[in-house]
CSV table of C-alpha atoms in Angstrom, one decimal:
chain,number,residue,atom,x,y,z
A,1,MET,CA,-90.9,-65.3,16.4
A,2,THR,CA,-92.9,-64.8,13.0
A,3,ALA,CA,-94.7,-61.6,12.4
A,4,THR,CA,-98.1,-61.3,11.6
A,5,ILE,CA,-99.1,-60.1,9.4
A,6,LYS,CA,-102.2,-58.0,8.0
A,7,SER,CA,-104.0,-57.8,5.2
A,8,PRO,CA,-104.3,-54.4,3.5
A,9,LEU,CA,-107.9,-55.2,3.9
A,10,ALA,CA,-108.8,-55.8,7.2
A,11,VAL,CA,-109.9,-52.2,7.0
A,12,ALA,CA,-112.6,-52.4,4.5
A,13,PRO,CA,-112.0,-49.9,1.5
A,14,GLU,CA,-114.5,-47.7,0.6
A,15,GLU,CA,-118.5,-48.3,-0.8
A,16,VAL,CA,-117.8,-49.1,-4.3
A,17,ALA,CA,-119.6,-46.7,-7.1
A,18,GLY,CA,-122.8,-48.1,-8.6
A,19,HIS,CA,-121.8,-48.7,-12.9
A,20,ASP,CA,-125.5,-49.2,-14.2
A,21,LEU,CA,-125.3,-52.9,-13.2
A,22,LEU,CA,-129.0,-52.7,-13.1
A,23,LYS,CA,-130.0,-49.6,-14.6
A,24,GLY,CA,-133.7,-50.0,-15.7
A,25,LYS,CA,-134.7,-52.9,-14.0
A,26,LYS,CA,-137.2,-53.1,-11.2
A,27,ILE,CA,-135.8,-55.1,-7.9
A,28,VAL,CA,-138.5,-56.2,-4.9
A,29,VAL,CA,-136.3,-56.6,-1.4
A,30,THR,CA,-137.9,-58.2,1.8
A,31,ALA,CA,-136.6,-57.3,4.7
A,32,ALA,CA,-135.2,-53.5,3.7
A,33,ALA,CA,-136.1,-52.1,6.1
A,34,GLY,CA,-133.2,-50.9,9.3
A,35,THR,CA,-129.6,-51.5,8.8
A,36,GLY,CA,-128.7,-54.9,7.4
A,37,ILE,CA,-128.2,-56.3,4.1
A,38,GLY,CA,-131.6,-56.0,3.5
A,39,PHE,CA,-131.9,-51.8,3.4
A,40,SER,CA,-127.9,-52.1,2.0
A,41,THR,CA,-129.0,-54.1,-1.3
A,42,ALA,CA,-132.0,-51.8,-1.8
A,43,ARG,CA,-129.5,-49.0,-2.2
A,44,ARG,CA,-126.8,-51.1,-3.6
A,45,ALA,CA,-129.8,-51.8,-6.4
A,46,LEU,CA,-131.0,-47.8,-6.8
A,47,LEU,CA,-127.1,-47.2,-6.5
A,48,GLU,CA,-126.5,-49.2,-9.7
A,49,GLY,CA,-129.2,-47.5,-11.8
A,50,ALA,CA,-132.9,-49.8,-10.4
A,51,ASP,CA,-136.2,-48.7,-9.4
A,52,VAL,CA,-136.9,-50.3,-6.0
A,53,LEU,CA,-139.8,-51.5,-4.0
A,54,VAL,CA,-139.1,-52.4,-0.5
A,55,SER,CA,-140.8,-54.8,1.8
A,56,ASP,CA,-140.6,-55.3,6.0
A,57,PHE,CA,-143.5,-56.2,8.4
A,58,HIS,CA,-142.0,-53.5,10.7
A,59,GLU,CA,-144.5,-49.8,9.1
A,60,ARG,CA,-142.9,-46.9,11.1
A,61,ARG,CA,-139.2,-48.8,10.0
A,62,LEU,CA,-139.9,-49.5,6.1
A,63,GLY,CA,-141.5,-45.3,6.2
A,64,GLU,CA,-138.2,-43.9,7.5
A,65,THR,CA,-136.1,-46.3,4.6
A,66,VAL,CA,-138.2,-45.4,2.1
A,67,GLU,CA,-137.7,-41.6,3.3
A,68,LYS,CA,-133.8,-42.3,3.8
A,69,LEU,CA,-133.7,-43.5,0.2
A,70,SER,CA,-135.7,-41.0,-1.9
A,71,ALA,CA,-133.7,-37.8,-0.4
A,72,GLU,CA,-130.6,-40.0,-1.5
A,73,PHE,CA,-132.3,-41.2,-4.8
A,74,GLY,CA,-134.6,-38.5,-5.7
A,75,ASN,CA,-134.5,-39.4,-9.6
A,76,GLN,CA,-135.3,-42.7,-9.0
A,77,GLN,CA,-138.5,-44.5,-8.3
A,78,VAL,CA,-139.0,-46.1,-4.7
A,79,GLU,CA,-141.2,-48.1,-3.5
A,80,SER,CA,-142.4,-49.7,-0.1
A,81,PHE,CA,-145.7,-52.4,1.4
A,82,VAL,CA,-146.0,-53.3,4.3
A,83,CYS,CA,-145.4,-57.3,4.5
A,84,ASP,CA,-145.5,-59.8,7.0
A,85,VAL,CA,-143.6,-62.6,5.1
A,86,SER,CA,-144.6,-66.1,7.5
A,87,SER,CA,-148.2,-64.9,5.8
A,88,THR,CA,-148.7,-66.5,2.3
A,89,GLU,CA,-152.2,-63.6,1.9
A,90,GLN,CA,-149.1,-61.6,2.2
A,91,VAL,CA,-146.6,-62.5,0.6
A,92,ASP,CA,-148.8,-63.1,-2.6
A,93,ALA,CA,-150.5,-59.8,-1.9
A,94,LEU,CA,-146.8,-58.3,-2.0
A,95,ILE,CA,-145.8,-59.6,-5.7
A,96,VAL,CA,-148.7,-58.0,-6.8
A,97,ALA,CA,-148.8,-54.7,-5.4
A,98,ALA,CA,-145.2,-54.7,-7.0
A,99,ALA,CA,-145.7,-55.6,-10.2
A,100,GLU,CA,-148.3,-52.8,-10.4
A,101,LYS,CA,-146.4,-50.1,-8.0
A,102,LEU,CA,-143.3,-50.5,-10.2
A,103,GLY,CA,-145.3,-51.7,-13.7
A,104,ARG,CA,-142.7,-55.0,-13.5
A,105,ILE,CA,-140.5,-56.7,-11.2
A,106,ASP,CA,-137.5,-58.0,-12.4
A,107,THR,CA,-136.2,-59.1,-10.0
A,108,LEU,CA,-137.2,-60.6,-6.4
A,109,VAL,CA,-134.4,-60.8,-3.4
A,110,ASN,CA,-135.4,-63.0,-0.6
A,111,ASN,CA,-133.7,-61.7,2.7
A,112,ALA,CA,-135.7,-62.2,5.3
A,113,GLY,CA,-134.4,-64.5,7.9
A,114,LEU,CA,-134.2,-64.7,11.8
A,115,GLY,CA,-131.6,-65.9,14.1
A,116,GLY,CA,-130.0,-65.9,17.0
A,117,GLU,CA,-128.4,-68.4,20.2
A,118,THR,CA,-130.3,-71.5,21.5
A,119,PRO,CA,-128.4,-74.5,22.5
A,120,ILE,CA,-130.9,-77.6,21.3
A,121,VAL,CA,-131.8,-79.0,24.9
A,122,ASP,CA,-133.2,-75.5,25.8
A,123,MET,CA,-134.5,-74.6,22.3
A,124,THR,CA,-138.6,-75.0,22.0
A,125,ASP,CA,-140.7,-76.2,19.5
A,126,GLU,CA,-142.3,-72.5,19.4
A,127,GLN,CA,-138.0,-71.2,18.9
A,128,TRP,CA,-137.4,-73.5,16.3
A,129,ASP,CA,-140.6,-73.3,14.4
A,130,ARG,CA,-140.0,-69.5,14.4
A,131,VAL,CA,-136.7,-69.5,13.2
A,132,VAL,CA,-137.6,-72.0,9.9
A,133,ASP,CA,-140.9,-70.6,9.1
A,134,ILE,CA,-139.1,-66.9,9.1
A,135,THR,CA,-135.7,-68.0,7.5
A,136,LEU,CA,-137.8,-70.9,5.1
A,137,THR,CA,-140.2,-71.1,4.7
A,138,SER,CA,-141.1,-67.7,4.0
A,139,THR,CA,-138.3,-68.2,1.2
A,140,PHE,CA,-140.4,-71.0,-0.3
A,141,ARG,CA,-143.9,-68.4,0.1
A,142,ALA,CA,-141.8,-65.5,-1.8
A,143,THR,CA,-139.8,-67.8,-4.2
A,144,ARG,CA,-143.3,-69.6,-5.0
A,145,ALA,CA,-145.6,-66.0,-5.4
A,146,ALA,CA,-143.0,-65.0,-7.4
A,147,MET,CA,-142.4,-67.8,-10.1
A,148,ARG,CA,-145.9,-67.8,-10.3
A,149,TYR,CA,-145.6,-64.7,-11.5
A,150,PHE,CA,-142.7,-64.9,-13.5
A,151,LYS,CA,-144.4,-68.1,-15.5
A,152,GLY,CA,-147.1,-65.0,-16.8
A,153,VAL,CA,-144.9,-62.9,-18.4
A,154,GLU,CA,-142.7,-63.2,-21.2
A,155,HIS,CA,-139.7,-61.1,-20.5
A,156,GLY,CA,-138.4,-63.7,-17.3
A,157,GLY,CA,-136.5,-62.5,-14.1
A,158,VAL,CA,-134.1,-63.6,-11.4
A,159,ILE,CA,-134.6,-64.3,-7.8
A,160,VAL,CA,-131.5,-64.1,-4.5
A,161,ASN,CA,-132.2,-65.7,-1.8
A,162,ASN,CA,-129.7,-65.1,1.5
A,163,ALA,CA,-128.5,-68.2,2.9
A,164,SER,CA,-124.9,-68.4,5.3
A,165,VAL,CA,-122.3,-69.9,5.2
A,166,LEU,CA,-123.4,-71.6,8.2
A,167,GLY,CA,-125.9,-74.2,5.4
A,168,TRP,CA,-122.6,-75.5,5.6
A,169,ARG,CA,-120.3,-75.0,8.7
A,170,ALA,CA,-121.2,-75.8,12.3
A,171,GLN,CA,-121.7,-73.8,14.7
A,172,HIS,CA,-122.8,-74.1,18.7
A,173,SER,CA,-126.5,-72.3,19.2
A,174,GLN,CA,-127.1,-72.7,15.8
A,175,SER,CA,-128.8,-75.5,14.7
A,176,HIS,CA,-132.2,-73.9,13.6
A,177,TYR,CA,-130.7,-70.8,12.1
A,178,ALA,CA,-128.4,-73.5,10.0
A,179,ALA,CA,-130.8,-75.6,9.7
A,180,ALA,CA,-133.0,-73.3,7.7
A,181,LYS,CA,-130.1,-71.3,5.3
A,182,ALA,CA,-129.1,-75.2,4.5
A,183,GLY,CA,-132.4,-75.1,3.4
A,184,VAL,CA,-132.8,-71.8,1.6
A,185,MET,CA,-129.9,-73.4,-0.1
A,186,ALA,CA,-131.5,-76.6,-1.5
A,187,LEU,CA,-134.6,-74.5,-2.4
A,188,THR,CA,-132.2,-72.5,-4.8
A,189,ARG,CA,-131.1,-75.3,-6.1
A,190,CYS,CA,-134.6,-77.5,-6.8
A,191,SER,CA,-136.1,-74.5,-8.0
A,192,ALA,CA,-133.8,-73.0,-9.6
A,193,ILE,CA,-134.3,-76.3,-12.0
A,194,GLU,CA,-137.8,-76.0,-11.9
A,195,ALA,CA,-137.6,-71.8,-12.9
A,196,ALA,CA,-135.7,-72.4,-16.0
A,197,GLU,CA,-138.5,-72.9,-18.5
A,198,PHE,CA,-139.1,-69.9,-17.2
A,199,GLY,CA,-137.0,-68.0,-18.2
A,200,VAL,CA,-136.0,-67.5,-14.8
A,201,ARG,CA,-132.7,-67.9,-12.9
A,202,ILE,CA,-132.3,-68.5,-9.0
A,203,ASN,CA,-129.3,-68.4,-6.7
A,204,ALA,CA,-128.3,-67.5,-3.7
A,205,VAL,CA,-125.4,-65.5,-1.5
A,206,SER,CA,-123.8,-67.0,1.2
A,207,PRO,CA,-122.2,-64.6,3.8
A,208,SER,CA,-120.1,-65.8,6.6
A,209,ILE,CA,-120.5,-62.1,8.6
A,210,ALA,CA,-121.5,-59.2,7.8
A,211,LYS,CA,-121.6,-56.4,11.3
A,212,HIS,CA,-124.7,-54.2,11.7
A,213,PRO,CA,-126.8,-53.2,14.4
A,214,PHE,CA,-129.6,-55.1,14.2
A,215,LEU,CA,-126.9,-58.8,14.5
A,216,ALA,CA,-125.7,-57.2,17.4
A,217,LYS,CA,-129.2,-57.3,19.2
A,218,VAL,CA,-129.2,-60.7,19.0
A,219,THR,CA,-125.3,-61.6,19.4
A,220,SER,CA,-122.9,-61.4,21.9
A,221,ASP,CA,-119.9,-58.6,20.7
A,222,GLU,CA,-118.0,-61.5,21.7
A,223,LEU,CA,-119.2,-64.0,19.2
A,224,LEU,CA,-118.9,-61.5,16.6
A,225,ASP,CA,-115.7,-60.2,17.0
A,226,SER,CA,-114.6,-63.7,17.7
A,227,LEU,CA,-116.2,-65.0,14.1
A,228,ALA,CA,-114.7,-61.7,12.5
A,229,SER,CA,-110.9,-62.3,13.6
A,230,ARG,CA,-111.1,-65.8,11.6
A,231,GLU,CA,-111.7,-64.6,8.8
A,232,ALA,CA,-108.7,-64.2,6.2
A,233,TYR,CA,-108.9,-59.9,7.0
A,234,GLY,CA,-109.8,-60.1,10.4
A,235,ARG,CA,-113.3,-58.3,10.3
A,236,ALA,CA,-116.5,-59.3,9.5
A,237,ALA,CA,-117.8,-57.7,6.4
A,238,GLU,CA,-119.9,-54.7,5.4
A,239,VAL,CA,-123.5,-55.1,4.4
A,240,TRP,CA,-122.6,-53.3,0.6
A,241,GLU,CA,-120.3,-55.7,0.0
A,242,ILE,CA,-122.9,-58.3,0.5
A,243,ALA,CA,-125.5,-56.5,-1.5
A,244,SER,CA,-123.2,-56.4,-3.7
A,245,VAL,CA,-122.3,-59.8,-4.8
A,246,ILE,CA,-126.6,-59.8,-4.7
A,247,ALA,CA,-126.6,-57.0,-7.4
A,248,MET,CA,-124.4,-58.9,-9.1
A,249,LEU,CA,-126.0,-62.0,-9.9
A,250,ALA,CA,-129.6,-60.1,-9.9
A,251,SER,CA,-127.4,-58.6,-13.6
A,252,ASP,CA,-127.4,-59.4,-16.9
A,253,TYR,CA,-123.9,-60.6,-15.9
A,254,THR,CA,-125.0,-63.7,-14.5
A,255,THR,CA,-127.1,-64.5,-16.9
A,256,TYR,CA,-125.6,-68.2,-17.0
A,257,MET,CA,-124.8,-68.9,-13.4
A,258,THR,CA,-128.2,-70.6,-11.9
A,259,GLY,CA,-128.8,-72.9,-9.0
A,260,GLU,CA,-125.7,-71.7,-7.5
A,261,ILE,CA,-124.3,-70.6,-4.1
A,262,VAL,CA,-121.9,-67.5,-3.6
A,263,SER,CA,-120.8,-67.7,-0.8
A,264,VAL,CA,-119.0,-64.0,0.3
A,265,SER,CA,-116.5,-65.3,2.5
A,266,SER,CA,-113.0,-63.9,3.6
A,267,GLN,CA,-112.6,-68.1,4.8
A,268,ARG,CA,-112.9,-71.4,3.3
A,269,ALA,CA,-117.2,-72.2,3.4
């Protein structure tokens, strides 16, 4: 019998300390309230020396997020703006408010998304439309608003989108989410070509699975455990492991990258 080889990374490493990758940058993160990738991205940006504006539609949780981040990073600017990404008016207002509160915008992280498990035969038009609207169309709305802002300034900028490996892979009951994330990938590639003339680069991360409390609310533990077991490390990513790649894409270490989708996964995409 062949012994099972357990990876040294089966246990998540300690979070990496900041290295000033984003020192002096002004970062906007959507859907940042709570405990997921958005919150972790905002925190990583602060760890890397940036000032941050976090946005979410849930006002109470957004306030709690600002309090938590401000308590940890009291010497840096942490702003907030309540925004429902399904509203063009609110998304446009978010970009205007962020530029005013932070002084400028260097990076927009489009993190907002909505999933869920529904087989096609049981899916309603409303379920399809809502997932596509929150996951794909909101990314378009925010990208459009940010590109209009960046077109009018001289310093250029960065947009980082949160996609998913489901944009490439097939998974039962995820047609709406997978289609939306595949759309985010296509939007990333096409908008990057247009944004180049404004000095803007647009890339996306494509995580496989990052386990956090919000995800556990919309997905069964059995499915999450099954997906994690297929990863090379036998575990889901920590949210900070995704956030660190987003920080890299927002940094000046990736100035030649645009229109790229970076898979954050421990198995083949």
